[in-house]
Short mmCIF file of C-alpha atoms in Angstrom, two decimals:
data_model
loop_
_atom_site.label_atom_id
_atom_site.label_comp_id
_atom_site.label_asym_id
_atom_site.label_seq_id
_atom_site.Cartn_x
_atom_site.Cartn_y
_atom_site.Cartn_z
CA MET A 21 75.76 87.32 74.60
CA ASP A 22 75.34 83.59 74.13
CA ASN A 23 73.66 82.48 71.08
CA SER A 24 73.61 78.71 71.33
CA PRO A 25 70.71 76.55 71.62
CA PRO A 26 69.58 75.78 74.93
CA GLN A 27 70.05 72.83 76.47
CA ASP A 28 67.38 70.53 77.84
CA ASP A 29 66.63 70.30 80.93
CA PRO A 30 67.56 67.28 82.23
CA GLY A 31 64.13 67.11 84.44
CA GLN A 32 61.86 67.61 81.70
CA PRO A 33 60.76 64.96 79.38
CA PRO A 34 62.54 64.21 76.24
CA VAL A 35 60.66 66.01 72.99
CA PRO A 36 59.51 63.36 70.53
CA ALA A 37 60.56 63.71 67.15
CA PRO A 38 57.81 65.04 64.57
CA VAL A 39 55.85 62.80 62.46
CA PRO A 40 56.08 62.24 58.87
CA MET A 41 53.16 63.71 56.47
CA THR A 42 53.15 61.05 54.17
CA LYS A 43 50.94 57.85 54.86
CA PRO A 44 52.44 54.43 54.75
CA GLU A 45 51.59 52.30 52.27
CA HIS A 46 48.97 49.72 52.59
CA THR A 47 49.33 45.92 51.55
CA PRO A 48 45.90 44.41 50.62
CA GLU A 49 45.24 41.34 52.28
CA PRO A 50 44.79 38.34 49.96
CA ARG A 51 41.25 37.10 49.79
CA LEU A 52 40.43 33.82 49.87
CA ALA A 53 38.66 32.21 46.99
CA ARG A 54 35.41 31.41 47.36
CA LYS A 55 34.20 27.33 47.08
CA PRO A 56 31.95 26.62 45.14
CA VAL A 57 28.21 25.34 47.00
CA ALA A 58 27.78 21.76 46.92
CA HIS A 59 24.00 21.11 46.19
CA ALA A 60 22.84 17.81 47.72
CA PRO A 61 21.18 15.42 45.02
CA VAL A 62 17.33 16.01 45.34
CA GLU A 63 15.72 12.91 46.97
CA HIS A 64 13.57 10.59 44.49
CA ALA A 65 10.82 11.30 47.10
CA GLU A 66 10.97 15.15 46.71
CA MET A 67 10.77 15.14 42.93
CA ARG A 68 8.50 16.82 41.29
CA VAL A 69 5.68 14.72 39.32
CA SER A 70 4.43 15.40 35.75
CA ASP A 71 0.31 15.06 34.80
CA ALA A 72 1.38 11.90 33.06
CA ASP A 73 2.81 10.50 36.74
CA ARG A 74 -0.74 11.94 38.50
CA GLU A 75 -2.65 9.83 35.79
CA ARG A 76 -1.00 6.70 35.99
CA VAL A 77 -1.63 6.71 39.90
CA ALA A 78 -5.39 7.45 38.78
CA GLU A 79 -5.42 4.80 36.69
CA LEU A 80 -4.44 2.27 39.05
CA LEU A 81 -6.84 3.70 41.62
CA ARG A 82 -9.52 3.42 39.36
CA ASP A 83 -8.50 -0.47 38.67
CA ALA A 84 -8.44 -1.11 42.43
CA TYR A 85 -12.05 0.42 42.81
CA ALA A 86 -13.02 -1.68 39.89
CA GLU A 87 -11.69 -4.56 41.77
CA GLY A 88 -13.56 -3.67 44.95
CA ARG A 89 -10.28 -3.32 46.67
CA LEU A 90 -11.61 0.54 47.56
CA ASP A 91 -14.64 1.74 48.33
CA ALA A 92 -16.19 4.59 47.19
CA GLU A 93 -15.25 7.09 49.83
CA GLU A 94 -11.17 6.08 49.63
CA HIS A 95 -11.62 5.65 45.84
CA ALA A 96 -12.75 9.68 46.02
CA GLU A 97 -9.85 10.47 48.74
CA ARG A 98 -7.17 9.04 47.14
CA ILE A 99 -8.38 10.24 43.62
CA GLU A 100 -8.18 13.83 44.56
CA ALA A 101 -4.75 13.55 46.71
CA ALA A 102 -3.56 11.87 43.58
CA TYR A 103 -4.28 15.14 41.07
CA SER A 104 -3.09 17.83 43.89
CA ALA A 105 0.19 15.68 44.30
CA LYS A 106 3.37 18.03 43.65
CA THR A 107 6.05 15.00 44.45
CA PHE A 108 6.46 11.74 44.31
CA GLY A 109 6.41 11.40 47.89
CA GLU A 110 3.23 12.09 48.15
CA LEU A 111 2.02 9.77 45.28
CA VAL A 112 4.00 6.38 46.64
CA PRO A 113 1.63 6.09 49.38
CA LEU A 114 -1.10 6.23 47.46
CA THR A 115 -0.86 2.61 45.88
CA ARG A 116 1.53 1.24 48.29
CA ASP A 117 -1.22 -1.55 50.18
CA LEU A 118 -2.68 -2.39 46.48
CA PRO A 119 -1.49 -5.83 44.60
CA THR A 120 -1.72 -3.70 41.57
CA HIS A 121 1.31 -1.46 42.94
CA ARG A 122 4.22 -0.77 40.63
CA PRO A 123 7.31 1.75 41.40
CA ILE A 124 6.82 4.72 40.20
CA SER A 125 9.83 6.61 38.70
CA PHE A 126 10.42 9.44 36.86
CA GLU A 127 12.49 7.83 33.96
CA LYS A 128 11.31 8.32 30.59
CA PRO A 129 10.50 4.60 29.30
CA PRO A 130 12.40 3.47 26.03
CA LEU A 131 10.81 4.01 22.85
CA GLU A 132 9.12 1.51 21.42
CA VAL A 133 10.41 0.04 18.14
CA PRO A 134 7.79 1.25 15.65
CA ARG A 135 5.40 -2.34 14.31
CA GLN A 136 4.64 -2.69 10.50
CA ALA A 137 0.62 -2.20 10.26
CA PRO A 138 -0.82 -5.68 9.77
CA ALA A 139 -2.03 -6.32 6.24
CA PRO A 140 -5.38 -5.69 5.66
CA ALA A 141 -7.43 -9.11 5.72
CA ALA A 142 -8.77 -10.58 2.97
CA PRO A 143 -12.55 -9.45 2.62
CA GLN A 144 -14.56 -12.55 3.48
CA LEU A 145 -16.91 -14.23 0.83
CA PRO A 146 -20.16 -15.23 1.15
CA PRO A 147 -21.01 -19.17 1.62
CA ALA A 148 -21.41 -20.44 -2.00
CA ARG A 149 -25.00 -21.74 -2.56
CA GLN A 150 -26.04 -25.42 -3.30
CA GLU A 151 -28.11 -25.79 -6.80
CA SER A 152 -29.57 -28.74 -8.73
CA PRO A 153 -27.55 -29.80 -11.39
CA SER A 154 -30.64 -29.40 -13.76
CA MET A 155 -32.09 -26.28 -15.06
CA VAL A 156 -35.21 -26.08 -17.45
CA ALA A 157 -36.85 -23.19 -19.21
CA VAL A 158 -40.27 -23.64 -20.48
CA PHE A 159 -41.68 -20.51 -21.83
CA GLY A 160 -39.78 -18.50 -19.90
CA GLY A 161 -36.37 -18.37 -18.54
CA ALA A 162 -33.92 -19.75 -15.65
CA SER A 163 -30.38 -18.21 -14.72
CA ARG A 164 -27.71 -19.31 -12.08
CA ARG A 165 -25.23 -16.74 -11.38
CA GLY A 166 -22.65 -15.54 -8.58
CA ARG A 167 -21.59 -17.86 -6.18
CA TRP A 168 -23.05 -21.36 -6.53
CA ARG A 169 -21.50 -24.67 -6.34
CA VAL A 170 -20.86 -27.06 -9.75
CA GLY A 171 -20.20 -30.30 -9.31
CA SER A 172 -19.33 -32.95 -12.31
CA HIS A 173 -22.26 -32.59 -14.25
CA LEU A 174 -24.78 -30.10 -15.14
CA ARG A 175 -28.50 -30.66 -17.47
CA ALA A 176 -29.55 -27.46 -19.38
CA PHE A 177 -32.82 -27.70 -21.07
CA ALA A 178 -34.82 -24.96 -22.97
CA ALA A 179 -37.80 -25.07 -25.21
CA PHE A 180 -39.39 -21.96 -26.67
CA GLY A 181 -37.51 -20.20 -23.21
CA GLY A 182 -34.25 -19.47 -22.34
CA VAL A 183 -31.35 -20.94 -20.03
CA ASP A 184 -28.21 -18.41 -18.97
CA ILE A 185 -25.29 -20.56 -16.95
CA ASP A 186 -22.74 -18.19 -15.10
CA LEU A 187 -19.59 -20.16 -14.11
CA THR A 188 -17.50 -17.12 -13.42
CA ASP A 189 -17.96 -16.82 -9.62
CA ALA A 190 -18.73 -20.64 -9.33
CA VAL A 191 -16.75 -22.63 -6.92
CA PHE A 192 -15.84 -25.96 -8.85
CA GLU A 193 -16.20 -28.81 -6.40
CA SER A 194 -14.74 -31.08 -9.82
CA PRO A 195 -11.58 -30.92 -12.01
CA GLU A 196 -13.99 -31.49 -14.90
CA VAL A 197 -17.92 -30.28 -15.19
CA GLU A 198 -19.77 -31.56 -18.00
CA ILE A 199 -22.87 -29.62 -19.58
CA GLU A 200 -25.58 -31.47 -21.59
CA VAL A 201 -27.63 -29.19 -23.48
CA THR A 202 -30.79 -29.23 -25.23
CA ALA A 203 -32.50 -26.37 -27.12
CA LEU A 204 -35.79 -26.69 -28.34
CA PHE A 205 -37.29 -23.45 -29.99
CA GLY A 206 -35.17 -21.81 -27.55
CA GLY A 207 -31.54 -20.75 -26.46
CA VAL A 208 -28.84 -21.92 -23.91
CA GLU A 209 -26.39 -19.45 -23.16
CA ILE A 210 -22.66 -20.61 -21.05
CA ARG A 211 -19.80 -18.12 -19.68
CA VAL A 212 -17.23 -19.46 -17.79
CA PRO A 213 -13.88 -18.02 -16.28
CA GLU A 214 -10.92 -17.08 -18.49
CA ASN A 215 -8.31 -18.69 -16.46
CA VAL A 216 -10.14 -22.56 -17.35
CA SER A 217 -10.05 -24.91 -20.02
CA LEU A 218 -13.24 -24.96 -22.39
CA HIS A 219 -13.96 -27.51 -24.76
CA GLY A 220 -16.90 -29.70 -26.71
CA GLY A 221 -19.44 -29.10 -29.11
CA GLY A 222 -23.14 -30.13 -30.33
CA VAL A 223 -25.51 -30.32 -33.21
CA GLY A 224 -27.87 -27.77 -34.33
CA ILE A 225 -30.31 -28.35 -37.01
CA PHE A 226 -31.73 -24.89 -38.38
CA GLY A 227 -29.61 -23.79 -35.37
CA GLY A 228 -26.54 -22.94 -34.11
CA PHE A 229 -24.46 -24.57 -31.61
CA ASP A 230 -21.04 -22.76 -30.84
CA VAL A 231 -18.26 -23.40 -28.38
CA LYS A 232 -15.29 -21.01 -28.55
CA GLU A 233 -12.80 -23.77 -26.96
CA GLN A 234 -9.77 -22.99 -25.05
CA THR A 235 -7.06 -24.46 -23.13
CA ALA A 236 -6.21 -23.15 -19.94
CA ALA A 237 -2.37 -22.46 -18.78
CA ASP A 238 -2.26 -24.06 -15.85
CA PRO A 239 -2.57 -28.14 -16.47
CA TYR A 240 -4.74 -28.47 -13.02
CA ALA A 241 -7.24 -25.99 -14.01
CA PRO A 242 -10.87 -26.91 -14.30
CA VAL A 243 -12.44 -28.27 -17.66
CA VAL A 244 -15.56 -27.36 -19.12
CA ARG A 245 -17.21 -29.91 -21.49
CA VAL A 246 -20.34 -28.50 -23.19
CA LYS A 247 -22.38 -31.17 -25.91
CA GLY A 248 -25.86 -31.33 -26.98
CA ILE A 249 -28.69 -30.43 -29.35
CA ALA A 250 -30.41 -27.17 -30.57
CA VAL A 251 -33.23 -27.52 -32.93
CA PHE A 252 -34.53 -24.53 -34.09
CA GLY A 253 -32.53 -22.54 -31.34
CA GLY A 254 -28.81 -22.47 -30.41
CA CYS A 255 -25.92 -22.58 -27.75
CA ASP A 256 -23.45 -20.25 -26.83
CA ALA A 257 -20.49 -20.91 -24.50
CA LYS A 258 -17.31 -18.63 -24.26
CA PRO A 259 -14.76 -17.37 -21.64
CA ARG A 260 -15.68 -14.01 -20.05
CA ARG A 261 -12.51 -11.83 -20.16
CA GLY A 262 -11.76 -10.30 -16.62
CA LYS A 263 -13.03 -13.21 -14.77
CA LYS A 264 -10.96 -15.44 -13.14
CA VAL A 265 -12.02 -18.36 -11.22
CA ARG A 266 -11.39 -18.22 -7.42
CA GLU A 267 -11.74 -21.50 -6.22
CA TRP A 268 -11.30 -25.04 -7.50
CA VAL A 269 -10.79 -28.69 -7.29
CA ARG A 270 -6.92 -27.98 -7.17
CA LYS A 271 -7.05 -25.89 -3.63
CA GLN A 272 -9.33 -28.91 -2.81
CA LEU A 273 -6.56 -31.77 -3.89
CA ASP A 274 -3.44 -29.54 -2.01
CA SER A 275 -5.51 -29.60 1.20
CA GLU A 276 -5.91 -33.28 1.63
#
């Protein structure tokens, strides 16, 4: 008996080889690197506007309406369009035909250098009064205070009365003021600023004549000289501490 494998029939097709059961290794394809998407820059006309931008355009429109360049209807339409605009492209046409048109920019203006506050202005003084060079008090009183003009000579007469002369707020129109005092059964009181020179003296008969003399440190300060007589009366002339003369002859000489 022949146990040899049967020979292939030459007339039959060849038997295909058996397919292996293991899967071939799969090589992954290389991935392409993603390129960043480049965004085109936003055009100025497409930039969003702020409330401040809308308000600037509205202000220009209000000026144009006040000048008569826009009538009421045009002004109302453009104002409504300005406040509803979202981009610069919608704002620009609203003022393009106006002479006050200014380019609208979304850039912030540079910060301004802070300015120093102006110094407070000096208070305005009331004008000085022009007064008579003579003062008389008979069975009564006479007083002169405040801001008044004093010249080179002043007379004070008191009979059964009193005269009050206050030079602390006066405007001195002369470098030297002479006050002539006559007091009969009365009194004369004189007050001067502390920064002027005060000199003089008089005669007291059954009375007193007191002048507290002083010399100002400033050689250009006004000089007040008191002289006269007091009979059964008195004269008292002295500086008032804390009061200084404001306007005097030195300023007038410097301005000439």
